[in-house]
Coordinates of C-alpha atoms in Angstrom, one line a residue:
M1 CA 6.4 38.2 -16.6
S2 CA 4.1 35.7 -14.9
V3 CA 4.9 32.0 -14.5
A4 CA 2.2 31.1 -17.0
E5 CA 3.6 33.6 -19.6
T6 CA 7.1 32.2 -19.0
I7 CA 6.0 28.7 -19.6
M8 CA 4.1 29.5 -22.8
Q9 CA 7.0 31.5 -24.2
K10 CA 9.4 28.7 -23.5
R11 CA 7.1 26.1 -25.1
N12 CA 6.8 28.3 -28.2
N13 CA 10.5 28.5 -28.5
L14 CA 10.9 24.7 -28.2
K15 CA 8.2 24.2 -30.8
E16 CA 10.2 26.3 -33.2
I17 CA 13.2 24.1 -32.6
N18 CA 11.4 20.8 -33.0
L19 CA 7.9 21.5 -34.2
D20 CA 5.3 18.7 -33.7
K21 CA 7.0 16.5 -31.2
H22 CA 6.9 19.1 -28.5
Y23 CA 3.1 19.0 -28.4
Q24 CA 3.6 15.7 -26.4
P25 CA 4.8 15.5 -22.8
L26 CA 8.4 14.8 -22.4
A27 CA 7.6 11.4 -20.7
T28 CA 5.8 10.4 -23.9
R29 CA 8.5 11.6 -26.3
M30 CA 11.2 9.8 -24.3
R31 CA 9.4 6.5 -24.2
P32 CA 11.9 3.7 -25.2
T33 CA 11.5 2.1 -28.6
T34 CA 13.7 -0.9 -28.1
L35 CA 14.5 -3.2 -25.2
D36 CA 18.1 -1.9 -25.2
E37 CA 16.8 1.6 -24.4
Y38 CA 14.6 0.3 -21.6
V39 CA 16.0 1.3 -18.2
G40 CA 15.5 -0.8 -15.0
Q41 CA 13.9 -4.2 -14.2
A42 CA 17.1 -6.1 -14.8
H43 CA 15.7 -9.0 -12.7
L44 CA 13.3 -9.5 -15.6
L45 CA 15.0 -8.2 -18.7
A46 CA 18.8 -8.8 -18.2
P47 CA 20.3 -11.1 -20.9
H48 CA 19.1 -14.7 -20.7
K49 CA 16.3 -13.9 -18.2
P50 CA 13.1 -15.9 -19.1
L51 CA 11.0 -12.9 -20.0
R52 CA 13.8 -11.3 -22.1
R53 CA 14.2 -14.6 -24.0
A54 CA 10.5 -15.0 -24.5
I55 CA 10.3 -11.5 -26.0
E56 CA 13.3 -11.9 -28.2
E57 CA 12.2 -15.4 -29.4
G58 CA 8.6 -14.3 -30.0
V59 CA 7.2 -16.9 -27.6
L60 CA 4.5 -14.8 -25.9
H61 CA 2.1 -15.6 -23.1
S62 CA -0.5 -13.6 -21.2
M63 CA 1.0 -11.7 -18.3
I64 CA 0.3 -9.2 -15.5
F65 CA 2.7 -6.4 -14.7
W66 CA 2.5 -5.5 -11.1
G67 CA 4.4 -2.5 -9.8
P68 CA 4.3 1.2 -8.7
P69 CA 3.6 4.0 -11.1
G70 CA 6.3 5.0 -13.5
T71 CA 8.2 1.7 -13.5
G72 CA 7.6 1.0 -17.2
K73 CA 4.6 -1.3 -17.4
T74 CA 3.0 0.3 -20.4
T75 CA 6.3 0.8 -22.2
L76 CA 7.3 -2.8 -21.7
A77 CA 3.9 -4.0 -23.1
Q78 CA 4.5 -1.8 -26.2
L79 CA 8.0 -3.1 -26.7
I80 CA 6.7 -6.7 -26.5
A81 CA 4.2 -5.9 -29.2
R82 CA 6.8 -4.3 -31.4
A83 CA 9.4 -7.1 -30.9
S84 CA 6.8 -9.8 -31.8
H85 CA 5.2 -7.8 -34.7
A86 CA 1.9 -8.1 -33.0
H87 CA -0.9 -5.6 -33.2
F88 CA -1.2 -3.5 -30.0
E89 CA -4.6 -2.6 -28.6
R90 CA -4.8 -0.5 -25.4
L91 CA -7.8 -0.2 -23.2
S92 CA -8.1 1.5 -19.8
A93 CA -10.2 -0.3 -17.2
V94 CA -11.3 3.2 -16.0
F95 CA -13.0 4.1 -19.3
S96 CA -13.7 0.8 -21.0
G97 CA -16.3 -2.0 -20.5
V98 CA -17.5 -5.2 -22.0
K99 CA -18.6 -3.4 -25.2
E100 CA -15.1 -2.2 -26.0
I101 CA -13.6 -5.7 -25.2
R102 CA -16.1 -7.4 -27.6
K103 CA -15.0 -5.0 -30.3
V104 CA -11.3 -5.8 -29.7
V105 CA -12.2 -9.6 -29.8
D106 CA -14.0 -9.2 -33.2
E107 CA -11.1 -7.3 -34.7
A108 CA -8.5 -9.7 -33.3
I109 CA -10.3 -12.7 -34.8
E110 CA -10.5 -10.9 -38.2
R111 CA -6.9 -9.8 -38.0
R112 CA -5.7 -13.4 -37.3
Q113 CA -7.8 -14.8 -40.2
Q114 CA -6.9 -12.1 -42.8
K115 CA -3.3 -11.2 -41.8
S116 CA -2.2 -14.1 -39.6
Q117 CA -1.2 -11.4 -37.1
A118 CA -1.4 -11.8 -33.3
T119 CA -3.1 -9.2 -31.1
I120 CA -1.8 -8.0 -27.8
L121 CA -4.5 -6.5 -25.6
F122 CA -3.0 -4.2 -23.0
I123 CA -5.4 -3.3 -20.1
D124 CA -4.2 -0.4 -18.0
E125 CA -5.3 -0.5 -14.3
I126 CA -6.8 -3.9 -14.8
H127 CA -7.6 -4.1 -11.1
R128 CA -10.4 -1.6 -11.7
F129 CA -12.4 -4.3 -13.6
N130 CA -14.7 -6.1 -11.3
K131 CA -14.6 -9.9 -11.1
S132 CA -17.4 -10.4 -13.6
Q133 CA -15.8 -8.1 -16.1
Q134 CA -12.5 -10.0 -15.7
D135 CA -14.3 -13.2 -16.5
V136 CA -15.0 -11.9 -20.0
F137 CA -11.3 -12.3 -20.9
L138 CA -11.1 -16.0 -19.9
P139 CA -12.3 -17.8 -23.1
Y140 CA -10.3 -15.5 -25.4
V141 CA -7.1 -15.8 -23.4
E142 CA -7.7 -19.6 -23.3
N143 CA -8.1 -20.0 -27.1
G144 CA -5.5 -17.5 -28.0
T145 CA -7.7 -14.8 -29.6
F146 CA -5.4 -12.3 -28.0
I147 CA -2.5 -12.2 -25.6
L148 CA -3.5 -10.3 -22.5
I149 CA -1.1 -8.0 -20.7
G150 CA -2.6 -6.3 -17.7
A151 CA -1.0 -3.5 -15.7
T152 CA -1.8 -2.9 -12.0
T153 CA -0.4 -1.0 -9.1
E154 CA -2.4 -3.3 -6.7
N155 CA -1.7 -6.8 -5.5
P156 CA -3.1 -9.2 -8.1
S157 CA -3.8 -11.8 -5.4
F158 CA -6.4 -9.5 -4.0
E159 CA -7.7 -7.7 -7.1
L160 CA -7.8 -10.3 -9.8
N161 CA -9.8 -13.5 -9.8
N162 CA -8.0 -16.9 -9.6
A163 CA -9.2 -18.1 -13.0
L164 CA -7.5 -15.1 -14.7
L165 CA -4.4 -15.4 -12.6
S166 CA -4.1 -19.1 -13.5
R167 CA -4.0 -18.2 -17.2
A168 CA -1.4 -15.3 -16.9
R169 CA 2.0 -15.1 -15.4
V170 CA 2.6 -12.3 -12.9
Y171 CA 5.8 -10.2 -13.2
V172 CA 6.7 -7.8 -10.4
L173 CA 8.2 -4.5 -11.5
K174 CA 10.3 -2.7 -8.9
P175 CA 10.7 1.0 -8.3
L176 CA 13.6 2.4 -10.3
T177 CA 16.9 2.9 -8.5
Q178 CA 18.6 6.3 -8.3
N179 CA 21.1 5.2 -11.0
D180 CA 18.2 4.2 -13.2
L181 CA 16.5 7.6 -12.8
L182 CA 19.8 9.5 -13.3
Q183 CA 20.3 7.6 -16.6
I184 CA 16.8 8.5 -17.7
L185 CA 17.3 12.2 -16.7
T186 CA 20.7 12.4 -18.5
R187 CA 19.3 10.9 -21.6
A188 CA 16.4 13.4 -21.7
M189 CA 18.8 16.3 -21.3
A190 CA 21.1 15.0 -24.1
D191 CA 18.6 13.9 -26.7
S192 CA 18.2 16.6 -29.3
E193 CA 15.4 15.0 -31.2
K194 CA 13.0 14.0 -28.4
G195 CA 14.4 15.7 -25.3
F196 CA 16.2 18.9 -24.4
G197 CA 19.5 18.4 -26.0
C198 CA 18.8 21.4 -28.2
I199 CA 19.2 23.8 -25.3
N200 CA 22.2 24.3 -23.0
I201 CA 20.9 23.2 -19.5
D202 CA 23.3 23.7 -16.6
F203 CA 22.0 21.2 -14.0
A204 CA 24.5 20.5 -11.2
S205 CA 24.9 16.8 -10.3
E206 CA 24.0 17.4 -6.6
L207 CA 20.7 19.0 -7.7
Q208 CA 20.0 16.2 -10.1
N209 CA 20.3 13.8 -7.2
I210 CA 17.8 15.8 -5.2
L211 CA 15.3 15.7 -8.1
V212 CA 15.8 12.0 -8.6
D213 CA 15.3 11.3 -4.8
S214 CA 12.0 13.3 -4.9
A215 CA 10.7 11.2 -7.8
D216 CA 10.4 8.1 -5.5
G217 CA 11.4 5.5 -8.1
D218 CA 9.1 6.9 -10.7
A219 CA 10.5 7.6 -14.2
R220 CA 7.5 9.6 -15.3
Q221 CA 7.9 11.8 -12.3
V222 CA 11.6 12.5 -13.2
L223 CA 10.7 13.5 -16.7
N224 CA 7.7 15.6 -15.6
L225 CA 9.8 17.5 -13.1
L226 CA 12.5 18.1 -15.7
E227 CA 9.9 19.4 -18.1
V228 CA 8.5 21.8 -15.5
L229 CA 12.0 23.0 -14.6
V230 CA 12.8 23.7 -18.3
D231 CA 9.5 25.6 -18.6
L232 CA 10.5 27.8 -15.7
I233 CA 14.3 28.3 -16.1
P234 CA 15.1 31.8 -17.2
E235 CA 17.6 32.0 -20.1
K236 CA 20.9 33.7 -19.3
D237 CA 23.8 34.0 -21.7
S238 CA 22.3 31.2 -23.9
K239 CA 22.3 28.9 -20.8
Y240 CA 19.4 27.5 -18.7
V241 CA 20.7 27.3 -15.2
V242 CA 18.8 25.1 -12.6
T243 CA 19.2 26.8 -9.3
Q244 CA 18.6 25.3 -5.9
E245 CA 15.9 27.9 -5.3
L246 CA 14.0 27.0 -8.5
L247 CA 14.3 23.3 -7.8
S248 CA 12.9 23.8 -4.3
D249 CA 9.9 25.7 -5.7
V250 CA 9.2 22.9 -8.2
L251 CA 9.6 20.1 -5.8
Q252 CA 7.0 21.7 -3.4
M253 CA 4.5 20.7 -6.1
N254 CA 5.7 17.1 -6.0
L255 CA 3.8 14.5 -3.8
R256 CA 5.3 11.1 -2.9
R257 CA 3.6 8.0 -4.0
F258 CA 0.8 7.3 -1.6
D259 CA -2.6 5.8 -2.5
K260 CA -5.1 6.0 0.4
Q261 CA -7.0 3.1 -1.0
G262 CA -4.2 1.0 -2.5
E263 CA -1.7 -1.5 -1.4
S264 CA 1.0 1.1 -0.7
F265 CA -1.3 2.5 2.1
Y266 CA -1.7 -0.9 3.7
D267 CA 2.0 -1.7 3.4
L268 CA 2.9 1.5 5.3
I269 CA 0.4 1.1 8.1
S270 CA 1.5 -2.5 8.4
A271 CA 5.1 -1.4 8.6
L272 CA 4.3 1.1 11.3
H273 CA 2.3 -1.4 13.4
K274 CA 4.9 -4.1 13.1
S275 CA 7.7 -1.6 14.0
V276 CA 5.8 -0.7 17.2
R277 CA 5.1 -4.3 18.0
G278 CA 8.8 -5.1 17.4
S279 CA 10.0 -2.4 19.8
A280 CA 11.7 -0.4 17.0
P281 CA 11.0 3.3 17.8
N282 CA 13.2 4.6 15.0
A283 CA 11.5 2.5 12.3
A284 CA 8.1 3.4 13.7
L285 CA 8.9 7.1 13.5
Y286 CA 10.1 6.6 9.9
W287 CA 7.0 4.8 8.7
Y288 CA 4.8 7.4 10.6
A289 CA 6.7 10.2 8.8
R290 CA 6.2 8.4 5.4
M291 CA 2.4 8.3 6.0
I292 CA 2.3 11.9 7.0
D293 CA 4.4 12.9 4.1
G294 CA 2.1 11.0 1.8
G295 CA -1.0 12.8 2.9
C296 CA -2.5 10.3 5.3
D297 CA -5.1 11.7 7.7
P298 CA -3.4 11.8 11.1
R299 CA -6.7 10.9 12.7
Y300 CA -6.6 7.5 11.0
I301 CA -3.1 6.9 12.4
A302 CA -4.2 8.0 15.9
R303 CA -7.0 5.5 15.8
R304 CA -4.6 2.7 14.7
V305 CA -2.2 3.7 17.5
I306 CA -5.1 3.2 20.1
R307 CA -5.5 -0.2 18.6
M308 CA -1.8 -0.9 18.9
A309 CA -1.9 0.1 22.6
N310 CA -4.7 -2.4 23.3
E311 CA -3.4 -5.2 21.0
D312 CA 0.3 -5.2 21.5
I313 CA 1.0 -3.5 24.9
G314 CA -2.1 -4.4 26.8
L315 CA -1.7 -4.9 30.5
A316 CA 2.1 -4.9 30.4
D317 CA 1.6 -1.1 30.5
P318 CA -2.0 0.0 30.9
R319 CA -0.9 3.7 30.6
A320 CA -0.4 3.1 26.9
V321 CA -4.1 3.3 26.1
D322 CA -4.5 6.5 28.1
L323 CA -1.6 8.1 26.3
A324 CA -2.9 7.0 22.9
L325 CA -6.3 8.5 23.6
H326 CA -4.6 11.6 24.9
A327 CA -2.5 12.0 21.8
S328 CA -5.7 11.7 19.7
E329 CA -7.4 14.4 21.7
V330 CA -4.3 16.7 21.4
Y331 CA -4.4 16.3 17.6
E332 CA -8.1 17.3 17.6
R333 CA -7.3 20.4 19.5
L334 CA -4.1 21.5 17.7
G335 CA -4.5 20.0 14.2
S336 CA -1.6 19.8 11.8
P337 CA 1.3 20.1 12.0
E338 CA 1.6 20.7 15.8
G339 CA -0.7 17.9 16.7
E340 CA 1.3 15.4 14.7
L341 CA 4.0 15.6 17.3
A342 CA 1.7 14.2 20.0
I343 CA 1.0 11.2 17.9
A344 CA 4.8 10.8 17.2
Q345 CA 5.4 10.8 21.0
V346 CA 2.9 8.1 21.7
I347 CA 4.2 6.0 18.8
V348 CA 7.7 6.1 20.4
Y349 CA 6.3 5.4 23.8
L350 CA 4.4 2.3 22.5
A351 CA 7.5 1.1 20.7
A352 CA 9.6 1.4 23.8
A353 CA 7.0 0.0 26.2
P354 CA 6.9 -3.7 27.4
K355 CA 4.7 -5.8 25.1
S356 CA 1.9 -8.2 25.9
N357 CA -0.8 -9.6 23.7
A358 CA -2.1 -11.9 26.4
V359 CA -5.5 -10.2 26.7
Y360 CA -5.8 -10.1 22.9
V361 CA -5.0 -13.8 22.6
G362 CA -7.2 -14.7 25.5
F363 CA -10.2 -12.7 24.2
H364 CA -10.0 -14.4 20.8
A365 CA -9.7 -17.8 22.5
A366 CA -12.9 -17.0 24.5
M367 CA -14.7 -16.0 21.3
E368 CA -13.7 -19.3 19.7
D369 CA -15.2 -21.2 22.7
V370 CA -18.4 -19.2 22.5
K371 CA -18.7 -20.2 18.8
K372 CA -17.7 -23.8 19.6
Y373 CA -20.0 -24.5 22.6
G374 CA -22.9 -22.2 21.9
S375 CA -25.0 -20.8 24.7
L376 CA -23.8 -22.6 27.8
E377 CA -25.9 -22.2 30.9
V378 CA -25.0 -19.5 33.4
P379 CA -24.3 -21.2 36.8
L380 CA -27.3 -20.7 39.1
H381 CA -25.4 -19.2 41.9
I382 CA -24.2 -16.2 39.8
R383 CA -27.5 -15.6 38.0
N384 CA -29.5 -12.4 38.6
A385 CA -32.5 -12.9 40.9
P386 CA -34.7 -9.8 40.8
T387 CA -38.0 -11.7 41.4
K388 CA -39.4 -14.1 44.0
L389 CA -39.9 -16.8 41.4
M390 CA -36.3 -16.6 40.3
K391 CA -35.1 -16.9 43.9
E392 CA -37.4 -20.0 44.4
L393 CA -35.8 -21.5 41.3
G394 CA -32.4 -21.2 42.9
Y395 CA -31.1 -18.1 41.0
G396 CA -28.3 -16.5 43.0
K397 CA -28.5 -19.2 45.7
N398 CA -25.3 -19.7 47.7
Y399 CA -23.6 -16.7 45.9
R400 CA -20.7 -15.5 47.9
Y401 CA -20.2 -11.8 48.0
A402 CA -16.4 -11.3 47.5
H403 CA -16.2 -8.2 49.6
D404 CA -17.4 -10.2 52.6
E405 CA -14.8 -12.8 52.2
P406 CA -11.2 -12.8 53.6
E407 CA -9.0 -10.7 51.3
A408 CA -12.1 -9.8 49.3
Y409 CA -11.8 -13.1 47.5
A410 CA -14.2 -16.1 47.5
Q411 CA -11.7 -18.9 47.6
G412 CA -12.5 -21.9 45.4
E413 CA -15.6 -20.2 43.8
N414 CA -16.4 -21.0 40.2
Y415 CA -17.7 -18.4 37.8
M416 CA -17.5 -20.4 34.5
P417 CA -20.1 -22.7 32.9
A418 CA -19.7 -26.2 34.2
E419 CA -18.4 -27.4 30.8
L420 CA -15.5 -24.9 30.9
E421 CA -14.8 -24.9 34.6
N422 CA -11.1 -25.4 34.2
Q423 CA -10.6 -23.3 31.1
T424 CA -8.0 -20.5 31.2
Y425 CA -7.9 -17.8 28.6
Y426 CA -5.6 -15.2 30.1
H427 CA -2.0 -16.1 30.5
P428 CA -0.1 -13.0 31.7
T429 CA 3.5 -12.5 30.5
N430 CA 6.6 -11.9 32.5
L431 CA 6.8 -8.3 31.2
G432 CA 5.8 -4.9 32.7
L433 CA 2.8 -4.8 35.0
E434 CA 1.8 -8.3 34.0
I435 CA 4.6 -9.6 36.3
K436 CA 2.6 -8.3 39.2
I437 CA -0.7 -9.5 37.7
K438 CA 0.8 -13.0 37.2
E439 CA 2.0 -13.1 40.8
R440 CA -1.5 -12.0 42.0
L441 CA -3.3 -14.7 40.0
A442 CA -0.9 -17.4 41.1
Y443 CA -1.6 -16.4 44.7
L444 CA -5.3 -16.5 44.2
K445 CA -5.0 -19.9 42.6
A446 CA -3.1 -21.2 45.6
L447 CA -5.9 -20.0 47.8
D448 CA -8.4 -21.9 45.6
K449 CA -6.4 -25.1 46.2
K450 CA -6.8 -24.7 49.9

């Protein structure tokens, strides 16, 4: 029997046991209906916490739930509506626009006038509304036409406009812990009405831990994976035994949380870069592995590594840039997974190498002076003089050719604009090759003083 046939037969058996509810995904069926059933987010919902008290006392306000997928944002919004006896309207920023919002506004006004009932408008993925669309909410949030609850996986500071943020409180939802996810998994296997309590599932605790770890803090993932397992488990002696082999097959379908355009992406690349800068090769390898595991294009990481070599190692070890470029070329030749090792090697090298941002800082200081002082005149003696007229105007006059000077250095010569003659941008460190560079520049400065 094919996998598809096995799944269909198993679903038909479950429908016979509990007819209409099994047309819904397990994650939908197991959605909590009371705050006491809600798992996780104790920092917000533990007894006497402000949000818990506001919900229980019916003192509601507009709010933004910010957190990764599967942390209970939608469920919490529904529980708030149920606890406050408010009408719950749900829109998705992906499929809805101003027209749908206007319709909700009209119905909310009518509902308040005729039934004295409040309306909670839940906007899923609110960050997908542009700033102009977000402005539509402002007057209605302000006058209480509805209570807005927005859900987002992205940083509200970047994705929502300030006017909306000033009218709503932001609550951060954290990824669920392993114990949270085990509680959700156990409940789904024991619940005979909404879950799989009607069948005898033999699921060893160590295998449960593996499944929970793979879910990456996402309750929906746990329930979806359990549902796939139940669909595939062969029945034997009235038992459904989850084997390590079956679990491994199912988990190969599972991808960890990684949004190439979202905040998670930038958090990971930031962690990698800062680990390299902080000379922490183990942490750098871990964050690199997280990005590869999440599906990031290794070419992007290779480009960032070249930047790290220039920005954070610099002249303390000039070989860093060559090695970073070489790793990028190796990846282009070998591809994945073999080429990923070359990038890993250079990441470790950069993390272990001496660090200097002296050139980086000096370059930005020079750019600031360019903006500050504008187009300062090039000193006449170092100007190009390709024509007779330019030479007659003094271009290149008294220029000292360094190779004709003692030690190939024109002692006391000035190459800066007059206004910046004593300005210094590059301050080498006491690390790596810059120790020698610093000694050399100090020696040349001593010659200048002579």
